[in-house]
Short mmCIF file of C-alpha atoms in Angstrom, two decimals:
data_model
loop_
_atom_site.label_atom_id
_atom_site.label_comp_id
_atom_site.label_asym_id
_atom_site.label_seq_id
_atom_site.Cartn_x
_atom_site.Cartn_y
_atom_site.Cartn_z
CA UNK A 1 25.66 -22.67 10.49
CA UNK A 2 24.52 -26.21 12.08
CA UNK A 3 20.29 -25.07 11.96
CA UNK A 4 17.74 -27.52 14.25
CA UNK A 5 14.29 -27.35 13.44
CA UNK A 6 12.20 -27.89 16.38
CA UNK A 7 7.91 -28.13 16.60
CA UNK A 8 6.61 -25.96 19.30
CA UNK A 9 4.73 -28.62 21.45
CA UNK A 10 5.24 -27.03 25.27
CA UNK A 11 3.64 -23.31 26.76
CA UNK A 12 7.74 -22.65 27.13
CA UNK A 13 8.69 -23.29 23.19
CA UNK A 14 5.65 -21.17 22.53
CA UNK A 15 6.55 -18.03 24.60
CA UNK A 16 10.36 -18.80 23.10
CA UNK A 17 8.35 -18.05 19.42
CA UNK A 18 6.32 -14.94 20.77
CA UNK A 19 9.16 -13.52 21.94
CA UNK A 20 11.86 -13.85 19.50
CA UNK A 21 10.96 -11.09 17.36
CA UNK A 22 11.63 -8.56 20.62
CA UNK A 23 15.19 -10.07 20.35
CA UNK A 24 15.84 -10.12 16.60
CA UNK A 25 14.87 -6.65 16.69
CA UNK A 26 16.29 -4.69 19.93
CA UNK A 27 16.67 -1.26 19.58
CA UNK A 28 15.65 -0.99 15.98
CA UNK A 29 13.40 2.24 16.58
CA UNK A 30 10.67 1.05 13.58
CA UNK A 31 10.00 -2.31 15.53
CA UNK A 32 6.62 -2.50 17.45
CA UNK A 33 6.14 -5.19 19.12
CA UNK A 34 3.07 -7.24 20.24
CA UNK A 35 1.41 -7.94 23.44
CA UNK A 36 2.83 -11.40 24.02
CA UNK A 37 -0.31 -12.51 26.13
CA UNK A 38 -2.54 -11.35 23.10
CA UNK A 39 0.20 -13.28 20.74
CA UNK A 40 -0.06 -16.76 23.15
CA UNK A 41 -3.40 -16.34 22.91
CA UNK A 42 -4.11 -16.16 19.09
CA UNK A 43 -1.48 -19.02 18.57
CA UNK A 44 -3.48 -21.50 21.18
CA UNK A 45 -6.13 -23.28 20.09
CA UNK A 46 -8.13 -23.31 23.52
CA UNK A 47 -7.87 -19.30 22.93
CA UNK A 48 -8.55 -18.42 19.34
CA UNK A 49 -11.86 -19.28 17.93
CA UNK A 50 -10.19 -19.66 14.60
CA UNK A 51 -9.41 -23.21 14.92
CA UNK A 52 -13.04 -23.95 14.72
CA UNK A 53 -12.07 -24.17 10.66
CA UNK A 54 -8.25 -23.80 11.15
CA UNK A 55 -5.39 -25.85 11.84
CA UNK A 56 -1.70 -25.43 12.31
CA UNK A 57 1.78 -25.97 13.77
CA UNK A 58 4.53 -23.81 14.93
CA UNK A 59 8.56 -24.63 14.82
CA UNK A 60 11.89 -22.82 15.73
CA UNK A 61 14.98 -22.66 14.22
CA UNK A 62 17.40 -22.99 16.84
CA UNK A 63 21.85 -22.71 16.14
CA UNK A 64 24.20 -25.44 17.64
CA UNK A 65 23.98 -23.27 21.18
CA UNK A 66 20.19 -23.86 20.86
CA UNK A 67 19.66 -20.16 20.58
CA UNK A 68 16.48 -19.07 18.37
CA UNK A 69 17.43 -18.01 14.91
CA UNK A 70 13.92 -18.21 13.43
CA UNK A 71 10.36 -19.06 13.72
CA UNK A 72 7.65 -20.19 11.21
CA UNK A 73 3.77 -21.17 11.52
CA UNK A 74 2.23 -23.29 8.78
CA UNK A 75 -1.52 -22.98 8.63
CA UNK A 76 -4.55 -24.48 7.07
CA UNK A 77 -7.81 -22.66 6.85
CA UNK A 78 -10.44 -25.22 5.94
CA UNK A 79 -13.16 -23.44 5.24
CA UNK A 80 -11.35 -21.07 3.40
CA UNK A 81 -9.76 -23.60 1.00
CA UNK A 82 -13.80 -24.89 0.55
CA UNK A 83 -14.32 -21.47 -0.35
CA UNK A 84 -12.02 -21.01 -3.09
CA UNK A 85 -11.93 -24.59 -4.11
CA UNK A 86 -7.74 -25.41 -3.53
CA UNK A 87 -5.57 -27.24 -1.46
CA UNK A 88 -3.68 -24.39 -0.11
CA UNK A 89 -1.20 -23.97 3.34
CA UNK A 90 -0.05 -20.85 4.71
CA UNK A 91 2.71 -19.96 6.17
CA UNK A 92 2.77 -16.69 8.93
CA UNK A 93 4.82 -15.53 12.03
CA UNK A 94 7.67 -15.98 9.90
CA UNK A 95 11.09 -14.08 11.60
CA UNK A 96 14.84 -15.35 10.72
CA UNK A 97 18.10 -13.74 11.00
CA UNK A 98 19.89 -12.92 7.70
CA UNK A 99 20.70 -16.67 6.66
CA UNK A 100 19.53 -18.62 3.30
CA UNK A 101 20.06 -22.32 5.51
CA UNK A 102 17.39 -20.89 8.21
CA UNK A 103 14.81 -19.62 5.96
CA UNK A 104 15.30 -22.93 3.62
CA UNK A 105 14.62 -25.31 6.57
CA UNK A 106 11.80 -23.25 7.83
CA UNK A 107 9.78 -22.96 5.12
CA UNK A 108 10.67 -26.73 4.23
CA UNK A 109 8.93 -27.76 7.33
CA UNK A 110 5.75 -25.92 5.98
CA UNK A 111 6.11 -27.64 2.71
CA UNK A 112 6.91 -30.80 4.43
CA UNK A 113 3.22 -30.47 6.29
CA UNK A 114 1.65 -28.77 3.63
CA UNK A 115 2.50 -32.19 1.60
CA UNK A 116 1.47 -34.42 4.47
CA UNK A 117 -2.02 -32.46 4.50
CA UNK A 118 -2.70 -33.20 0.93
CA UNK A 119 -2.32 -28.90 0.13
CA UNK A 120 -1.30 -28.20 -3.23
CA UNK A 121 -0.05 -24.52 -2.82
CA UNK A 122 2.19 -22.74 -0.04
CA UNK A 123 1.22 -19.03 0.19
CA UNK A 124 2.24 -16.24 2.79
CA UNK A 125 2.41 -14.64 5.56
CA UNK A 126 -0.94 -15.12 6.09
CA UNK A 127 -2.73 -15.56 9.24
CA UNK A 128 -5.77 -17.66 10.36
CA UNK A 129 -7.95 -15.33 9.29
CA UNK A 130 -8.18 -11.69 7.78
CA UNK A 131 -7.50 -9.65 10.86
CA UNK A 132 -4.23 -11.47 11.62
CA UNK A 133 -1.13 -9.53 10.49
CA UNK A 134 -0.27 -10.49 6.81
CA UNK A 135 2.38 -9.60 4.37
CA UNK A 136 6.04 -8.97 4.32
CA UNK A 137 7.57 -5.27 4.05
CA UNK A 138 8.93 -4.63 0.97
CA UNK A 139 8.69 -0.86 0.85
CA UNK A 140 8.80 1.91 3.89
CA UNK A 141 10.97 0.72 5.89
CA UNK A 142 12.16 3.99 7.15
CA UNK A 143 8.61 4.18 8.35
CA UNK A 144 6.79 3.50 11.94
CA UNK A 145 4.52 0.43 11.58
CA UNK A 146 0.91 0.67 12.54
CA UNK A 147 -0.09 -1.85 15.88
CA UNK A 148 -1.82 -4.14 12.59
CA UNK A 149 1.20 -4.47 10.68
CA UNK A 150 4.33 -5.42 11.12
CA UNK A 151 7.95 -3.95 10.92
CA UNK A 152 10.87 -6.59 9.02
CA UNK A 153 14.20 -6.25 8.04
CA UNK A 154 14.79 -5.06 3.88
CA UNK A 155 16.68 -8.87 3.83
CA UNK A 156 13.39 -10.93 4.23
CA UNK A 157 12.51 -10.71 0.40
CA UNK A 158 15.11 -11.64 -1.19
CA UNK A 159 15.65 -15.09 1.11
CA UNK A 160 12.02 -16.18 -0.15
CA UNK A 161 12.41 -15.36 -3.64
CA UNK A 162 15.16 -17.41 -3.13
CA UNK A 163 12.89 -20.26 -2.25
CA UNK A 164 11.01 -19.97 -5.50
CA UNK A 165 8.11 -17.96 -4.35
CA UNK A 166 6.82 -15.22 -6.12
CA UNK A 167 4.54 -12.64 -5.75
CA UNK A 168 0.63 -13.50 -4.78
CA UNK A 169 -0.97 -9.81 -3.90
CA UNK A 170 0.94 -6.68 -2.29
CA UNK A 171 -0.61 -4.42 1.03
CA UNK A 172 -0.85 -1.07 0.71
CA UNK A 173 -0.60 1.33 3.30
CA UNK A 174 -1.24 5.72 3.29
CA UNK A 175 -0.98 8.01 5.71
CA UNK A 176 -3.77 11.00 5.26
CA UNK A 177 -3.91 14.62 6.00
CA UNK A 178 -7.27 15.12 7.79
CA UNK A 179 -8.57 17.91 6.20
CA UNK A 180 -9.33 21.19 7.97
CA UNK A 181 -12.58 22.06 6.23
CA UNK A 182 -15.25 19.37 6.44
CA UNK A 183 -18.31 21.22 5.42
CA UNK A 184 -18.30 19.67 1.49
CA UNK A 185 -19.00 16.30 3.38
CA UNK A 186 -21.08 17.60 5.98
CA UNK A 187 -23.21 18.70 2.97
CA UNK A 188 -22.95 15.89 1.17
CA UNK A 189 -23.72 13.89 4.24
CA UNK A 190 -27.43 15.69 5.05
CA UNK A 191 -28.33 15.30 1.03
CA UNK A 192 -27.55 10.78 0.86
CA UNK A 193 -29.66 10.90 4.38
CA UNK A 194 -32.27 12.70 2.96
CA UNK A 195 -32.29 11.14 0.36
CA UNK A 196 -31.93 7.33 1.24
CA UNK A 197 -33.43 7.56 4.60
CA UNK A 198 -30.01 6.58 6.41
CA UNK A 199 -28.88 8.17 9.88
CA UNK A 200 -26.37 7.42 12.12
CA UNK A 201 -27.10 4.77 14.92
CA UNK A 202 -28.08 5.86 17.90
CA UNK A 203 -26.06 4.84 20.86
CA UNK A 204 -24.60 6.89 24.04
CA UNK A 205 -21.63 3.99 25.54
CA UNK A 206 -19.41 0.79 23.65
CA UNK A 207 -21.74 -1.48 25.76
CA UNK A 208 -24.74 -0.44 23.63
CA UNK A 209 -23.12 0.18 20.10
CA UNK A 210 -22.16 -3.53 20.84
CA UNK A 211 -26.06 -4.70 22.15
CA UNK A 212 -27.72 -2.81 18.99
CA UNK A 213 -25.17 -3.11 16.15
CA UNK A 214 -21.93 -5.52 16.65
CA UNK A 215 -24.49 -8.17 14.36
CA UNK A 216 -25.25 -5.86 11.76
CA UNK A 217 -22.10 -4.41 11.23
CA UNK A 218 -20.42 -8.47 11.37
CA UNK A 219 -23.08 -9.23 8.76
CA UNK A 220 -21.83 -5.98 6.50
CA UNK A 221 -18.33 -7.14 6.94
CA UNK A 222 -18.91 -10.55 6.12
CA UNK A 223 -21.04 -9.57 2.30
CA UNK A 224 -18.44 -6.88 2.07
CA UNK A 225 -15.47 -8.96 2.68
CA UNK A 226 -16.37 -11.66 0.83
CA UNK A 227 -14.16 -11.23 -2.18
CA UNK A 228 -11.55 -9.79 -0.52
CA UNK A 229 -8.34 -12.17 -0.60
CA UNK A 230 -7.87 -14.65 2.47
CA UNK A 231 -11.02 -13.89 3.86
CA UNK A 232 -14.18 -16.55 5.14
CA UNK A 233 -16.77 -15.69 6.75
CA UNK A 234 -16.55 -14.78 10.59
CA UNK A 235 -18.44 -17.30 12.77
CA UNK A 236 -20.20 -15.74 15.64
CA UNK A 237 -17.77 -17.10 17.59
CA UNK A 238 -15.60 -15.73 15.85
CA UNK A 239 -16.81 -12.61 15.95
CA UNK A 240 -17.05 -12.48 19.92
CA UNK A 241 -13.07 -13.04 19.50
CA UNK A 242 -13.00 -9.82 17.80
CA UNK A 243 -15.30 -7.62 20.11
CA UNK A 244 -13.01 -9.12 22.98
CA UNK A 245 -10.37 -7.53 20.90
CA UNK A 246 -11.34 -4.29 19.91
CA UNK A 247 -13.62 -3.09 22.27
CA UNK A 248 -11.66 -1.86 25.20
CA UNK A 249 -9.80 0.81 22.54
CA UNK A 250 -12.88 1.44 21.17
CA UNK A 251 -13.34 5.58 21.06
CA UNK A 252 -17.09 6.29 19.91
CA UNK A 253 -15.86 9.51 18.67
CA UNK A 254 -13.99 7.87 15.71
CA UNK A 255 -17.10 5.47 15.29
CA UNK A 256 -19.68 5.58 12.36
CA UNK A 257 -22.47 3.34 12.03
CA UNK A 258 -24.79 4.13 9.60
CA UNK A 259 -28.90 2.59 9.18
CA UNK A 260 -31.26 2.43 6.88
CA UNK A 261 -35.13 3.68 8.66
CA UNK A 262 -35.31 -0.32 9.91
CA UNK A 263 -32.16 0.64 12.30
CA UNK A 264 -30.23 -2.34 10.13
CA UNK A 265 -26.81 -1.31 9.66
CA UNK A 266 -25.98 -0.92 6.15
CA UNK A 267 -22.17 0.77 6.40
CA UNK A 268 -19.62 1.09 9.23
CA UNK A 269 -16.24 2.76 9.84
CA UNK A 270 -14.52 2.20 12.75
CA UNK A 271 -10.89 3.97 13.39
CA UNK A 272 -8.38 3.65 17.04
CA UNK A 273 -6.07 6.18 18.03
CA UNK A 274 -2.50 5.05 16.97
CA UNK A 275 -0.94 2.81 19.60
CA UNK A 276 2.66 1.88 18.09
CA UNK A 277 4.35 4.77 20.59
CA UNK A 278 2.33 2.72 23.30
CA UNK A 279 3.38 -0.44 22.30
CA UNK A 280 7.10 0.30 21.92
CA UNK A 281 7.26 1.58 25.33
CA UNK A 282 5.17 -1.39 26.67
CA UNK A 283 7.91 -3.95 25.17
CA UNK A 284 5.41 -6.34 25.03
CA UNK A 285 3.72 -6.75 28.16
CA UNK A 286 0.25 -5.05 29.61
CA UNK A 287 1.76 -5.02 32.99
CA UNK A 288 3.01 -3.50 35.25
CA UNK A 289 3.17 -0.51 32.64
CA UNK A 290 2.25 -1.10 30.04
CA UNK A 291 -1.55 -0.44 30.11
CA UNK A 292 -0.57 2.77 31.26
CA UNK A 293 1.09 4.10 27.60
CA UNK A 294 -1.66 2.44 26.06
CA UNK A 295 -4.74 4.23 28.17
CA UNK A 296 -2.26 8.03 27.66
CA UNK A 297 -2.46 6.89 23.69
CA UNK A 298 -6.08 6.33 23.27
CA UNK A 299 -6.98 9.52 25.24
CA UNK A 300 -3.96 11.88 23.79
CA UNK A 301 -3.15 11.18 19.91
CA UNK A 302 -2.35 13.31 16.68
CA UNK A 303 -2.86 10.21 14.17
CA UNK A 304 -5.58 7.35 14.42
CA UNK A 305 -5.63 3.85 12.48
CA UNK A 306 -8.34 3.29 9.75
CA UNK A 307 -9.06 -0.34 11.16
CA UNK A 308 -12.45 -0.99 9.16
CA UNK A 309 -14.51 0.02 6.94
CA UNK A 310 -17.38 -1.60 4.57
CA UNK A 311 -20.77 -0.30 2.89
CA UNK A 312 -23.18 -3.25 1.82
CA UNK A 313 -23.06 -3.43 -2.34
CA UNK A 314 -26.37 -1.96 -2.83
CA UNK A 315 -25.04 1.41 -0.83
CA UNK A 316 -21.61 1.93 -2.39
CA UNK A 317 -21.49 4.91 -4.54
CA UNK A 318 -24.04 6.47 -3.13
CA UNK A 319 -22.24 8.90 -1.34
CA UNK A 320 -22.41 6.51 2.14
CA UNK A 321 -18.77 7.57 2.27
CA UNK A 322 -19.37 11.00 3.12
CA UNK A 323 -21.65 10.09 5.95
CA UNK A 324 -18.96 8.21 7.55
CA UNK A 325 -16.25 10.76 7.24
CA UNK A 326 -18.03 13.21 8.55
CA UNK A 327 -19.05 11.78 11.52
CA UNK A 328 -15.44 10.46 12.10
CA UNK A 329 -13.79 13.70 10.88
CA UNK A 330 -16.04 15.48 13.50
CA UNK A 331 -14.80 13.20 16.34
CA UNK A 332 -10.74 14.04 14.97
CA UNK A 333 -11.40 17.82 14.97
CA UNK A 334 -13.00 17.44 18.15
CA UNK A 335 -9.83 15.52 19.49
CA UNK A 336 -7.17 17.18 17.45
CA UNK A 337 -6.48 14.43 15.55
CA UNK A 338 -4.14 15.38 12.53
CA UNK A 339 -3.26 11.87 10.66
CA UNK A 340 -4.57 9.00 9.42
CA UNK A 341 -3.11 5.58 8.78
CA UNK A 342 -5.22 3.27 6.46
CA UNK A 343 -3.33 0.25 7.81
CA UNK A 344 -2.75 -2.41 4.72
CA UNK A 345 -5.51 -2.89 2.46
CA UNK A 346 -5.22 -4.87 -0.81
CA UNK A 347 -3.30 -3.07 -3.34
CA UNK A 348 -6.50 -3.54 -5.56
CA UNK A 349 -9.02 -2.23 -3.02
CA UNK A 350 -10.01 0.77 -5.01
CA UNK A 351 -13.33 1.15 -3.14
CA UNK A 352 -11.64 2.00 -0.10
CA UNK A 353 -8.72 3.86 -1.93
CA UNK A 354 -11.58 6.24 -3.73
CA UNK A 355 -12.21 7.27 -0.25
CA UNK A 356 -8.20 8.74 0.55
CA UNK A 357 -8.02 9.93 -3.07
CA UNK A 358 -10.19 13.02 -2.05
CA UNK A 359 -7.80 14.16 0.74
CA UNK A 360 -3.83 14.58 1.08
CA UNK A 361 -2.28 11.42 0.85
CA UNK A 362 0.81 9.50 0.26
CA UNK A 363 1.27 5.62 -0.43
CA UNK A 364 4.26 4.90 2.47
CA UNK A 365 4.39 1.58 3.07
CA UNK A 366 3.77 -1.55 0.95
CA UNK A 367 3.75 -5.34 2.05
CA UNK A 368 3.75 -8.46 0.00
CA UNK A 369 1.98 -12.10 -0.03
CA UNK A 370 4.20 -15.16 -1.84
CA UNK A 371 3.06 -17.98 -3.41
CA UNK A 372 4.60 -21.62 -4.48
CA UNK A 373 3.36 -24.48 -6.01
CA UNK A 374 4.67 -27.76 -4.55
CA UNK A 375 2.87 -30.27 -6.89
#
């Protein structure tokens, strides 16, 4: 096949790379696709607060009809290379058809800039930042994706192995069995209250969870998160990206914050009702009905999405866990939730995976991070 690499550099080529995935993948019933205005908007740079310490570029594969066959981003996060002290480039939105010669010249154009940039290692997919989808599916894929992750043909593997990457850190993803008796945590709950002086925040609408406790909680995510890999601390720019994001699905009833007797925040959970159902029916597009599936999903669900979750250091194993599923298993019973989906966490995140170890749970879905040195 006679394969032309092409840099996005027009609003056109860029809604050609949002939307090539819907194509690649019509009618496979595991595919969810993205809200292409969201997708247009976290790939521009007047958008996405991310490029205050990222940079990148975006090309297509195209065949000798000029018909898209693939699409790759290559990526630098700045501060996150200061962070960790290497030269490294990521690659992410990557989406080919089953061909070696696409996925070769693809991820040669991210070596090719990677080299040009000085970068020393080529790792991916990997976003901008944390809360961009990351990973390629290597197990599960007889399984619905949540909206955070990302559904790709069993062929993607094997065509970068091919390219001499290897393995950098796997996803993991469960889906949970709420449980129907809650009362051991409800117990557990009162006693760490009692007996750390912690309550739940106090707030009655999203506007004033936001106004009292969007900074603490960003300040817990950014100690928590700190280690975790890929992640740099949020800006509070960045951070206004991300209450843009979330807070219109935002359902208090699957929302813990928990304070110390200062009202500082010292552990959070937050959790959205599932929307891939919504988003397959909304084929990409808010309007003119999409918004509709997606308003029917966050008031009428059976599973929700474990989005976040963090407890400052000097709070874990305390039992700050308990507090948190309580209040959010209170706000499932209450709704008749049934499921939940942890969404991918780092195979090695065995703080959060303590947590799903005391219900009924199954590991379902697993996604993988490559690496390559190209010095």
């Amino acid at each position: 096949m006679a394969v032309t690499i092409k840099e996005v550099t027009c609003r056109q080529d860029l809604r050609r790379f949002v939307r090539f995935p819907n194509e690649l993948y019509t009618g496979n019933e595991y595919y969810v696709p993205q809200i292409e205005s969201m997708e247009l908007d976290t790939l521009s740079p007047e958008k996405n607060r991310a490029f205050e310490v990222c940079e990148g570029k975006y090309w297509l594969a195209e065949d000798e009809n000029g018909k898209v066959v693939g699409r790759i981003a290559g990526i630098i996060n700045h501060k996150y290379n200061q962070k960790i002290g290497k030269k490294l480039c990521r690659f992410g939105w990557i989406d080919f058809i089953e061909s070696g010669d696409v996925v070769h010249q693809l991820i040669g154009k991210v070596e090719e800039y990677a080299r040009e940039k000085g970068m020393d290692v080529v790792e991916g997919p990997v976003g901008f930042l944390e809360f961009d989808i990351s990973g390629i599916l290597v197990e599960g894929f007889d399984q619905l994706p949540t909206a955070y992750g990302k559904y790709n043909y069993p062929y993607y593997e094997s065509l970068i192995l091919a390219e001499g990457y290897v393995k950098s850190t796997d996803f993991v993803e469960y889906r949970i069995t709420v449980p129907s008796d809650l009362s051991r945590y409800q117990r557990m709950s009162k006693v760490v209250a009692e007996r750390y002086g912690l309550r739940e925040g106090e707030y009655n609408s999203k506007g004033e969870l936001l106004r009292k406790y969007a900074d603490g909680i960003f300040a817990v995510m950014n100690s928590c998160y700190s280690k975790l890999h890929g992640f740099s601390e949020l800006s509070p720019a960045q951070c206004d990206d991300l209450k843009d994001q979330f807070l219109p699905n935002l359902n208090l009833d699957y929302v813990s914050v928990v304070v110390d007797k200062n009202d500082k925040v010292i552990g959070f959970g937050i959790t959205l009702p599932s929307l891939s159902l919504a988003l397959q029916k909304a084929k990409g597009h808010m309007f003119p009905f999409g918004f509709i599936h997606i308003l029917r999903a966050l008031r009428k669900n059976d599973t929700i999405d474990a989005l976040l979750i963090a407890i400052l250091e000097e709070y874990q194993d305390k039992g700050v866990n308990a507090m948190i599923v309580t209040r959010i298993g209170e706000g499932m019973h209450k709704n008749g939730i049934k499921y939940v989906e942890s969404t991918r966490e780092l195979e090695d995140n065995h703080n959060v995976q303590n947590i799903w170890g005391r219900f009924e749970h199954h590991l379902h879905k697993r996604a993988r991070v490559y690496i390559k040195e190209i010095r």
